[in-house]
CSV table of C-alpha atoms in Angstrom, one decimal:
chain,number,residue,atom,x,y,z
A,251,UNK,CA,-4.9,10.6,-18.6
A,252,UNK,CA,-7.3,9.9,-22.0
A,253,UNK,CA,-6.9,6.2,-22.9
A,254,UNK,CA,-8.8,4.9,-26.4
A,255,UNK,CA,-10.0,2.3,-24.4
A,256,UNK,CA,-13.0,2.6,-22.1
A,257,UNK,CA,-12.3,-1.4,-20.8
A,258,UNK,CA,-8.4,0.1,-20.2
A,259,UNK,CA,-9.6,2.6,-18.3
A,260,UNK,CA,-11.8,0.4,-16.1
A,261,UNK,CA,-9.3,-2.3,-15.2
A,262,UNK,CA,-6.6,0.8,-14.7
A,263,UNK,CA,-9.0,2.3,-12.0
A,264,UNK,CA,-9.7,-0.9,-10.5
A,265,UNK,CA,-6.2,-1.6,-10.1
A,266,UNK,CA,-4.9,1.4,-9.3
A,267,UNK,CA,-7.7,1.7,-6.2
A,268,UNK,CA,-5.1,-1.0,-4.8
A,269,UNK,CA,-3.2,0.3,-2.2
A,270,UNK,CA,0.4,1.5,-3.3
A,271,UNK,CA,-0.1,1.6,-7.0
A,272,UNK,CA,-1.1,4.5,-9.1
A,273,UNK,CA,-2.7,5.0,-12.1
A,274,UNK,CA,1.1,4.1,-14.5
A,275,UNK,CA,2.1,1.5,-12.5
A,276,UNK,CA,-2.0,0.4,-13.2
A,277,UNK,CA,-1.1,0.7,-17.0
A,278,UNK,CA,1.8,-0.9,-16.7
A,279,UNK,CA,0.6,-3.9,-15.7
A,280,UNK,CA,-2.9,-3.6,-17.9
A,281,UNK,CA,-0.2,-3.3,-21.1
A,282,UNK,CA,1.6,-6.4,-19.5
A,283,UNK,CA,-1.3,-8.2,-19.4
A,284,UNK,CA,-2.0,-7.5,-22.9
A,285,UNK,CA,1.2,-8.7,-24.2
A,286,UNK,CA,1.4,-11.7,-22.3
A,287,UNK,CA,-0.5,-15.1,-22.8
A,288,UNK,CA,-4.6,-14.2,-22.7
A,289,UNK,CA,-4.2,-17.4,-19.8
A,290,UNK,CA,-2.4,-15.7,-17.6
A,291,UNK,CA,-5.4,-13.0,-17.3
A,292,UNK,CA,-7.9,-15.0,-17.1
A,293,UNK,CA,-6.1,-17.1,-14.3
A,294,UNK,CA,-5.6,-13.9,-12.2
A,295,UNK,CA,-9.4,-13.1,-12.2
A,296,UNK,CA,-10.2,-16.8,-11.6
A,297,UNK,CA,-8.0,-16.1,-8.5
A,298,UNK,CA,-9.0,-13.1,-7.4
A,299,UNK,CA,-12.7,-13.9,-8.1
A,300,UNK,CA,-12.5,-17.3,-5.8
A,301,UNK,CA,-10.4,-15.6,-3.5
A,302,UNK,CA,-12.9,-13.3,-2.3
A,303,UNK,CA,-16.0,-15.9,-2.9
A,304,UNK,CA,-14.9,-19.0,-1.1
A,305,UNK,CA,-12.4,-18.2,1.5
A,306,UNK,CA,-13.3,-19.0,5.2
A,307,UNK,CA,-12.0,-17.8,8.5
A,308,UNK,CA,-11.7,-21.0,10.9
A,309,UNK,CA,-14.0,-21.5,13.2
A,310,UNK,CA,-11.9,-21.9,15.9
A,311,UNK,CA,-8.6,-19.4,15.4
A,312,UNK,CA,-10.5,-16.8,12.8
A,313,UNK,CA,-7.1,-17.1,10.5
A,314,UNK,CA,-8.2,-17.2,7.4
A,315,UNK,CA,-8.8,-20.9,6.2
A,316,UNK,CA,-10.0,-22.9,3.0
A,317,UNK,CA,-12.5,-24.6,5.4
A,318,UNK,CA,-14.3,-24.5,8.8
A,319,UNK,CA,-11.2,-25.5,10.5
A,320,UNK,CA,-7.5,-23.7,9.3
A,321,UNK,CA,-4.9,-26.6,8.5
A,322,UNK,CA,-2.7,-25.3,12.1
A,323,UNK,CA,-5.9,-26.2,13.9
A,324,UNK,CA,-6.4,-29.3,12.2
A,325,UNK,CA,-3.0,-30.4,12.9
A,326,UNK,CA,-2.7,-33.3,15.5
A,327,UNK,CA,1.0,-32.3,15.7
A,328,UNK,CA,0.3,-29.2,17.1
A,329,UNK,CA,0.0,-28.5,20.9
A,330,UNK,CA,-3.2,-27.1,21.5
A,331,UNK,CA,-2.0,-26.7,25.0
A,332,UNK,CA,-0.8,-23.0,23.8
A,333,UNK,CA,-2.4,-20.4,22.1
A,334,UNK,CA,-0.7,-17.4,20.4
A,335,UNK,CA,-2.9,-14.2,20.5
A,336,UNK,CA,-1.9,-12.2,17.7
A,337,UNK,CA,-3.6,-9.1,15.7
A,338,UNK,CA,-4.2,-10.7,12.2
A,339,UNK,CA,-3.6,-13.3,9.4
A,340,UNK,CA,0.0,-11.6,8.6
A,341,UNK,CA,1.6,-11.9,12.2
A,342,UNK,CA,0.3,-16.0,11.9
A,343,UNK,CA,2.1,-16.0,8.5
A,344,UNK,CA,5.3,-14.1,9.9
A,345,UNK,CA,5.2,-16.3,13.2
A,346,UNK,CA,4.3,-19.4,11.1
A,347,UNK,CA,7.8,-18.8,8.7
A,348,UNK,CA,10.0,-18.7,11.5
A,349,UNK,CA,8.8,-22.5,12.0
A,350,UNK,CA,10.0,-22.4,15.9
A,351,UNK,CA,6.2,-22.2,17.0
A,352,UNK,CA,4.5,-25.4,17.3
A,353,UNK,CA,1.1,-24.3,19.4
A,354,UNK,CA,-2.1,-22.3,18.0
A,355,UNK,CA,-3.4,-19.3,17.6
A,356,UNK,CA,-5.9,-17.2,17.9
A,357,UNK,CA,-6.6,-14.2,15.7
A,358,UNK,CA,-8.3,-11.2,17.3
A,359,UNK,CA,-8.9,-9.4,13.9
A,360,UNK,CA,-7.5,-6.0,14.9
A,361,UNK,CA,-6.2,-4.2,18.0
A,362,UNK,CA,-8.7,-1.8,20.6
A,363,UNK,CA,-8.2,1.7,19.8
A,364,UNK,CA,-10.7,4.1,21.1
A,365,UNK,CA,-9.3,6.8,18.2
A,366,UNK,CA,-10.3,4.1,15.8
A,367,UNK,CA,-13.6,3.8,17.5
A,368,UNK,CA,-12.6,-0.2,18.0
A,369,UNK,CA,-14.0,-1.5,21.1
A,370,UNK,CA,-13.0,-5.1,22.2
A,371,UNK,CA,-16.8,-5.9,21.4
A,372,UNK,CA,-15.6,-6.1,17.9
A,373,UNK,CA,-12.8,-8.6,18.5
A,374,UNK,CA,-12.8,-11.9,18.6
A,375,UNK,CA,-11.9,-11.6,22.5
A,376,UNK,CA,-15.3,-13.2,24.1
A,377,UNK,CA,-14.3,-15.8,21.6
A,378,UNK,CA,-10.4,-16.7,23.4
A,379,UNK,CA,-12.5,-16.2,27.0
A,380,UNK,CA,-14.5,-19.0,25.7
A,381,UNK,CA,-11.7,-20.5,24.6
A,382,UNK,CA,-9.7,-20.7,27.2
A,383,UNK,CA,-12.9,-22.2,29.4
A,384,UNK,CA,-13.6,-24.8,27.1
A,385,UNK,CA,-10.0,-25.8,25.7
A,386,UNK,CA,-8.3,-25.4,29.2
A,387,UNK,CA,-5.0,-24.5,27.7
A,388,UNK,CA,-1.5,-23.7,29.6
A,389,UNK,CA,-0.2,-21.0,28.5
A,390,UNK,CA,-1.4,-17.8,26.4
A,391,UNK,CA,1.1,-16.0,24.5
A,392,UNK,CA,0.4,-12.8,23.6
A,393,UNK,CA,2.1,-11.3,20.5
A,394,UNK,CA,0.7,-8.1,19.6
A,395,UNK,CA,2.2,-4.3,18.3
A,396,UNK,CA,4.3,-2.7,21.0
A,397,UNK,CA,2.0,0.4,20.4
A,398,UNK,CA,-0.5,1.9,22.7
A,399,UNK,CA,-3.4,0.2,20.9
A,400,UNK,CA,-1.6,-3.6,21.5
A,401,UNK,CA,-0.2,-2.9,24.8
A,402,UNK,CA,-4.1,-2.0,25.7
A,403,UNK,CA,-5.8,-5.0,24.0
A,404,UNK,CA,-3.0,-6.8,25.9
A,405,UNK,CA,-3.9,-5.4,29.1
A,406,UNK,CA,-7.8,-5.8,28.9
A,407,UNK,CA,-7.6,-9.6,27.8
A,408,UNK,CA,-4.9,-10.4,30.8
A,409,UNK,CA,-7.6,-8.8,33.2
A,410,UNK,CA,-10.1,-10.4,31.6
A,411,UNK,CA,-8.4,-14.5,31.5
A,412,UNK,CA,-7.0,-13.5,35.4
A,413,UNK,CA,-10.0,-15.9,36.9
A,414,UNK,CA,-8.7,-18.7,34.9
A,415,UNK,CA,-5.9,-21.4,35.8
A,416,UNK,CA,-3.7,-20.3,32.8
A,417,UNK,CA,-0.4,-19.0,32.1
A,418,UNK,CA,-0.1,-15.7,30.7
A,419,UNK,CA,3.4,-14.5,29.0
A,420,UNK,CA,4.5,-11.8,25.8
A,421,UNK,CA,6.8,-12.7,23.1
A,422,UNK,CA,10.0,-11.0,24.4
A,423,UNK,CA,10.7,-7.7,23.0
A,424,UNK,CA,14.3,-5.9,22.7
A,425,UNK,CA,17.2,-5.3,20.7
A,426,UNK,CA,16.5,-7.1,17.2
A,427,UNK,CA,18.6,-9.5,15.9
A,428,UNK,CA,21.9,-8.5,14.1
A,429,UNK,CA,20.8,-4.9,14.5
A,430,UNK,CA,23.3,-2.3,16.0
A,431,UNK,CA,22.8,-1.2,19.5
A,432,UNK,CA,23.7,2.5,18.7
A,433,UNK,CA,21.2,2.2,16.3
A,434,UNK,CA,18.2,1.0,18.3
A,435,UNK,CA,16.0,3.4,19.3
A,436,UNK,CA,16.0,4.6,23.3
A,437,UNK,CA,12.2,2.9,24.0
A,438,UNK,CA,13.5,-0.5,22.6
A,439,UNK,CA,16.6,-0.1,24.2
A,440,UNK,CA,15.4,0.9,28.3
A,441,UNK,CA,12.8,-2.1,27.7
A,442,UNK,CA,15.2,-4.7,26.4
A,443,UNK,CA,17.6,-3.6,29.7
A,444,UNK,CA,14.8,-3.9,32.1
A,445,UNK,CA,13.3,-7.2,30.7
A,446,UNK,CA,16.9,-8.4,30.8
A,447,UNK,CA,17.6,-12.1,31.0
A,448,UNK,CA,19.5,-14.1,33.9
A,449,UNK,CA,21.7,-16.6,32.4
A,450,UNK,CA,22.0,-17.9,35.8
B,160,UNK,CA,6.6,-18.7,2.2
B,161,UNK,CA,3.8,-21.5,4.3
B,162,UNK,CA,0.0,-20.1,4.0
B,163,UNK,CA,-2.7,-21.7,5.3
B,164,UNK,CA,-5.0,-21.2,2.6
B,165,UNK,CA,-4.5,-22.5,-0.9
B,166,UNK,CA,-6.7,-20.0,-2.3
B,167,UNK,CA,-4.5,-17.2,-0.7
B,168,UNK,CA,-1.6,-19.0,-2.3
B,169,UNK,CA,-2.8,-18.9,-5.8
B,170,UNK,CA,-3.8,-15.7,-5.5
B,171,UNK,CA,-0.5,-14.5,-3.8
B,172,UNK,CA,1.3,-16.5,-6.9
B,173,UNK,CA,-1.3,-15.1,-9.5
B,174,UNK,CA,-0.1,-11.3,-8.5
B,175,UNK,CA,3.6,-11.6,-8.1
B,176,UNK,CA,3.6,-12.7,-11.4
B,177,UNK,CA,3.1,-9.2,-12.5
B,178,UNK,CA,6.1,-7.3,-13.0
B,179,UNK,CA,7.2,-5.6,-10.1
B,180,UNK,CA,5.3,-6.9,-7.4
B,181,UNK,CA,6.9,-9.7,-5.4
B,182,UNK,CA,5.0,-11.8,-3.1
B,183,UNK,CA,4.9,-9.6,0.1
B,184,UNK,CA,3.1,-6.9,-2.1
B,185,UNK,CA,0.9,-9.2,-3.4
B,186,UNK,CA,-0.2,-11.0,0.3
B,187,UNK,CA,-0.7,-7.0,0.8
B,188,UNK,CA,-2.9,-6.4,-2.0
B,189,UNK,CA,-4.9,-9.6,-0.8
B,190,UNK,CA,-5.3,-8.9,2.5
B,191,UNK,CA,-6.4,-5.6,1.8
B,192,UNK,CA,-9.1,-7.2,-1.3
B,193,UNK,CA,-10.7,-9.5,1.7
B,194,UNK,CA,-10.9,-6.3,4.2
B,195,UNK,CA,-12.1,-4.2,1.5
B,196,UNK,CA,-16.2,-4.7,-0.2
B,197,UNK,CA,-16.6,-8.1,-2.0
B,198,UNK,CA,-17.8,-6.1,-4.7
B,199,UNK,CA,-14.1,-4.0,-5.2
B,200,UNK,CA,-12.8,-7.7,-5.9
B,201,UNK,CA,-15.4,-8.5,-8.4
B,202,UNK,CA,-15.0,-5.5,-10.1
B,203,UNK,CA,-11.2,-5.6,-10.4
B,204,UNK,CA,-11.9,-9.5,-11.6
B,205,UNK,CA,-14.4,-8.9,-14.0
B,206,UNK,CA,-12.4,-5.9,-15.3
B,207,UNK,CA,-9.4,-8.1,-16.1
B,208,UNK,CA,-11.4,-10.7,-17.5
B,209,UNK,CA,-13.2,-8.2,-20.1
B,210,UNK,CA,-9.6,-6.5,-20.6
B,211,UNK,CA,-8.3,-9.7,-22.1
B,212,UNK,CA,-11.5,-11.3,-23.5
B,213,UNK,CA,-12.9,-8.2,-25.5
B,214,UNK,CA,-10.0,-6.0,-26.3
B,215,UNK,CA,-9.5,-5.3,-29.9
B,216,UNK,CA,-6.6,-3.6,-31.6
B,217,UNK,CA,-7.4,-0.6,-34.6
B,218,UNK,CA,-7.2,-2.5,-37.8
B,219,UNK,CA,-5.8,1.0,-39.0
B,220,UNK,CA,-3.3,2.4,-36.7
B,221,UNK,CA,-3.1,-1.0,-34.6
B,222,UNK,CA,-3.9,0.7,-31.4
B,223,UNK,CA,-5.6,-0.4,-28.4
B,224,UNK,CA,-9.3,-0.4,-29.0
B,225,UNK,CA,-12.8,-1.2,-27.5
B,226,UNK,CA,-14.0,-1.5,-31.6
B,227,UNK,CA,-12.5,-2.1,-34.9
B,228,UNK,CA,-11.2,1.6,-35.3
B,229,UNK,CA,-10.5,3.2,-32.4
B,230,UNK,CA,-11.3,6.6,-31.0
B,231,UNK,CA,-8.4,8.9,-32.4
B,232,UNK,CA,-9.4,7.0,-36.2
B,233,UNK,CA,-12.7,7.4,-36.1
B,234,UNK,CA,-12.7,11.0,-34.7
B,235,UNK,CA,-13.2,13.6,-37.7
B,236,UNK,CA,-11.4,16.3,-36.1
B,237,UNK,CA,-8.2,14.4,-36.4
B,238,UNK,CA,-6.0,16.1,-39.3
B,239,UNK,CA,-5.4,12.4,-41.1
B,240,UNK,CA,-2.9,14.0,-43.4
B,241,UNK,CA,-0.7,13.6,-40.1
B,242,UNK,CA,0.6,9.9,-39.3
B,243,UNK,CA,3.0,9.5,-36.0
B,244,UNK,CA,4.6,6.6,-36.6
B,245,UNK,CA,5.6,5.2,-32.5
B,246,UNK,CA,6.9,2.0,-31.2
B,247,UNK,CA,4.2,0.9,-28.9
B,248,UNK,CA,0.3,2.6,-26.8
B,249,UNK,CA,2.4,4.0,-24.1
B,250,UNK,CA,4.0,6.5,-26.4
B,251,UNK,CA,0.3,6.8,-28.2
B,252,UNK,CA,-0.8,7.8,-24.4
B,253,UNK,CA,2.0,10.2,-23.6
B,254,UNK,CA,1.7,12.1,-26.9
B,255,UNK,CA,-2.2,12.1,-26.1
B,256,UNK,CA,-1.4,13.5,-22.6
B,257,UNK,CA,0.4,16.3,-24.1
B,258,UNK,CA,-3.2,17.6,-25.8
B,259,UNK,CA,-1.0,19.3,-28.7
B,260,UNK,CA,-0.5,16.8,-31.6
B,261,UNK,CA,-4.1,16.6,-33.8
B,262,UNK,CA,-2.7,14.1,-36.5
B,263,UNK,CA,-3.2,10.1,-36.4
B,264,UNK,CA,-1.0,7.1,-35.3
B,265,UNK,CA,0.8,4.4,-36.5
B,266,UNK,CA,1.6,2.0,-34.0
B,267,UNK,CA,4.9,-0.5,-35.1
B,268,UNK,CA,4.4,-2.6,-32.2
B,269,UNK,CA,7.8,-3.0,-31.5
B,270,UNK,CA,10.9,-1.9,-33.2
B,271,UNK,CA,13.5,-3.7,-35.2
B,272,UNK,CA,16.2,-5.6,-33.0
B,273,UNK,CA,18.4,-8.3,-34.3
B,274,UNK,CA,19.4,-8.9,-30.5
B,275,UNK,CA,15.7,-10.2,-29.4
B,276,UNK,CA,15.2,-11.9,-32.9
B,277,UNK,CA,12.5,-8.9,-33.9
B,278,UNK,CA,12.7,-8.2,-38.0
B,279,UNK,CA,10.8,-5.6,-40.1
B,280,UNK,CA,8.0,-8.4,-41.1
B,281,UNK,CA,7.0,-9.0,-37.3
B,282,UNK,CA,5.9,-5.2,-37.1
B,283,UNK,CA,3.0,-3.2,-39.0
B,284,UNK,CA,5.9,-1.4,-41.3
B,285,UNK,CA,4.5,-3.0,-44.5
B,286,UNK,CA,1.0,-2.1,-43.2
B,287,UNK,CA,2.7,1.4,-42.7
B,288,UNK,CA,3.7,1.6,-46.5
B,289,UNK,CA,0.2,0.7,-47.7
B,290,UNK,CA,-1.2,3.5,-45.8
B,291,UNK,CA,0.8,5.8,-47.4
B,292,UNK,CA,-0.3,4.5,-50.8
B,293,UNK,CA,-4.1,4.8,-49.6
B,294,UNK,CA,-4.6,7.8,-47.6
B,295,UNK,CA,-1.5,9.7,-49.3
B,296,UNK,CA,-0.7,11.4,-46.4
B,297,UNK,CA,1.1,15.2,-46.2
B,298,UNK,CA,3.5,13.8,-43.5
B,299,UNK,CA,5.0,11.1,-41.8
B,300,UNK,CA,6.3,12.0,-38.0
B,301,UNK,CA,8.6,9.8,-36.7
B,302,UNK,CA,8.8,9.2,-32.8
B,303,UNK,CA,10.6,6.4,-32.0
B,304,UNK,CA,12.9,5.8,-29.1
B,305,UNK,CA,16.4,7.7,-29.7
B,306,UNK,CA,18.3,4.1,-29.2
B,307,UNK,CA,19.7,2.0,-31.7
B,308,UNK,CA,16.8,0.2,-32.4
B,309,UNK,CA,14.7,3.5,-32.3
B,310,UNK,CA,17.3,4.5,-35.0
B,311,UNK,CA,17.3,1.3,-37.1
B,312,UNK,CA,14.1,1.4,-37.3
B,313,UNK,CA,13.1,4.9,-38.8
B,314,UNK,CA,16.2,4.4,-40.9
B,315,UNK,CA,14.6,1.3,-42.5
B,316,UNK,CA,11.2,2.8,-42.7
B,317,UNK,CA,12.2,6.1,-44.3
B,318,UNK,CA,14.5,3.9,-46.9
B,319,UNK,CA,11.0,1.8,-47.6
B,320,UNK,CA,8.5,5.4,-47.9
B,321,UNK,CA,11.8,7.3,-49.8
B,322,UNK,CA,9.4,6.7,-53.3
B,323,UNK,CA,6.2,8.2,-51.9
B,324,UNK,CA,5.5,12.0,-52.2
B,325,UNK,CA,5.1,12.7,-48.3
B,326,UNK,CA,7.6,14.5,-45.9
B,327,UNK,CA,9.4,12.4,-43.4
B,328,UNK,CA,10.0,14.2,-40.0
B,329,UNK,CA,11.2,12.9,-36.6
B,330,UNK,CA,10.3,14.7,-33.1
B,331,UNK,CA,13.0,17.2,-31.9
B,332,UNK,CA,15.6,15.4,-29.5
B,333,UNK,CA,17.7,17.6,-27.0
B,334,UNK,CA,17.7,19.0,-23.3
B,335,UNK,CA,14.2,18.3,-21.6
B,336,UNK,CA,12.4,21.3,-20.8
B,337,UNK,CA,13.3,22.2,-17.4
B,338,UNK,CA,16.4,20.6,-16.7
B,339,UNK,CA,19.6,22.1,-16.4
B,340,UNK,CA,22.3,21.5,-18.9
B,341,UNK,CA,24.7,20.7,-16.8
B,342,UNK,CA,23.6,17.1,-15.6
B,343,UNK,CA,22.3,16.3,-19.2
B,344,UNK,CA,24.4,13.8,-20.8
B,345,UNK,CA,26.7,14.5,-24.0
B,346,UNK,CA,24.8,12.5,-26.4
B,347,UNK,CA,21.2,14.2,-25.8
B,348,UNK,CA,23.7,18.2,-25.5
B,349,UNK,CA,25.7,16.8,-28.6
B,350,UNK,CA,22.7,16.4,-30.4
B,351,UNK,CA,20.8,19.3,-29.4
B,352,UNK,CA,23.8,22.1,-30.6
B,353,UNK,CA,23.9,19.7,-34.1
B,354,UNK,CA,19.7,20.0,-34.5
B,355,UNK,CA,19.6,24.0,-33.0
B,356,UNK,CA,16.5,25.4,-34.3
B,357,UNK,CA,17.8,28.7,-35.9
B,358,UNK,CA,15.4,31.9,-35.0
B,359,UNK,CA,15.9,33.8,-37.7
């Protein structure tokens, strides 16, 4: 596409390098950006521009934080007795909007996956070892993918946090709720069978 | 939606402010800025600041413009005898796209609606008829949306340019090219057997 505008064209690449939008969804919003108040812009690239510039990972959980330590870890309310291993930043948000979770967590930044060339050198994994030494919690959760890359990273930290007097468990997986059961797929449905649960 | 970061927050509001992008699209796009380089985000921030801050609008056609005439104005090659008159830069774009219309623009910036308030004196028309006066030229093309307002609005402007010696045209409404008559809908067929082009 021409555009008369070489600073149109700029911001439409930018924004259309985005995932999931092309180049006239990109001119869409560039034309609604023009039309609306010249604030609103300049708001957005503040944003954007801070974003990237002064956000933090906590030191302690690597989700992403506003300083050394992420608000959840700060929390006195929370019981650091029990930490939730999940991949990245969205399952903390997802697990966080359920609001039934009241331990920590501890983001490994990704999943091992040899096709990936991911080793668990370059996840935060040494970092829950340590953990789990130092912070002597109960229980680890683990929440990751039911794909072959969590079910692996699963298996390698459970070997790995075996020496230590600590409870290992996975979030339950099965038939979702409100979901059909002719519907659910055969894997999902043999697992949620044989992890069954004894009402008494 | 809790995050743990107020910097993801405005950022995440910031976005799904834009139309069509609600907030899980926009924690998307964010995670993906703070994967990506730091210097994708400061390019994308920058671009949107210069987009707002330095864009200019054609003080002759009132198109989207880097300088005070813009590229299809300033180009000699354009046959300025020629004036499309559309509603908005999208439709400047589309006919651009199409690489077979060598005239100039006029761009209304909107069209005449008593519905949203909009009357002839909040739109380049009178800027329109002082054109014609100046550049005197050979034709006047009409391509406005085929809606009510589309049709109000070339009415109103072809009543106002009626004294001038210059032809008045409108682009050629009927059955897209490629689609089959069938689904098209009896307004567009009516209007295409009414305006057949005769072939000899």
């Amino acid at each position: 596409m021409a555009y008369t505008s070489k600073l149109i064209e700029e911001a439409i690449n930018e924004i259309s390098a985005l995932p999931g939008i092309g180049k006239k969804t990109a001119l869409r919003l560039v034309l609604f950006l023009l039309k609306s108040n010249p604030e609103q812009t300049e708001r957005l690239a503040t944003s954007l521009h801070k974003l990237r510039s002064q956000i933090q990972y906590c030191q302690k959980c690597h989700n992403i934080s506003d300083t050394t330590l992420c608000s959840i870890c700060a929390n006195p309310h929370r019981d650091t007795g029990l930490i939730c291993v999940v991949e990245n930043i969205q399952d903390v948000i997802a697990i966080e909007n359920t609001a039934q979770y009241k331990g920590i967590y501890h983001v490994l930044g990704g999943l091992i996956s040899p096709v990936e060339g991911i080793g668990p050198e370059q996840l935060y994994i040494e970092h829950l070892v340590q953990r789990v030494q130092q912070e002597q919690p109960q229980e680890i959760i683990f929440a990751l993918s039911t794909t072959i890359e969590g079910d692996t990273t699963t298996f390698y930290i459970t070997k790995k946090l075996k020496e230590f007097p600590v409870k290992l468990s996975n979030i339950a997986r099965g038939v979702a709720v409100g979901s059909e059961l002719e519907y659910t797929d055969e894997m999902t449905l043999a697992r949620s069978i044989k992890e069954r649960i004894l009402y008494h």
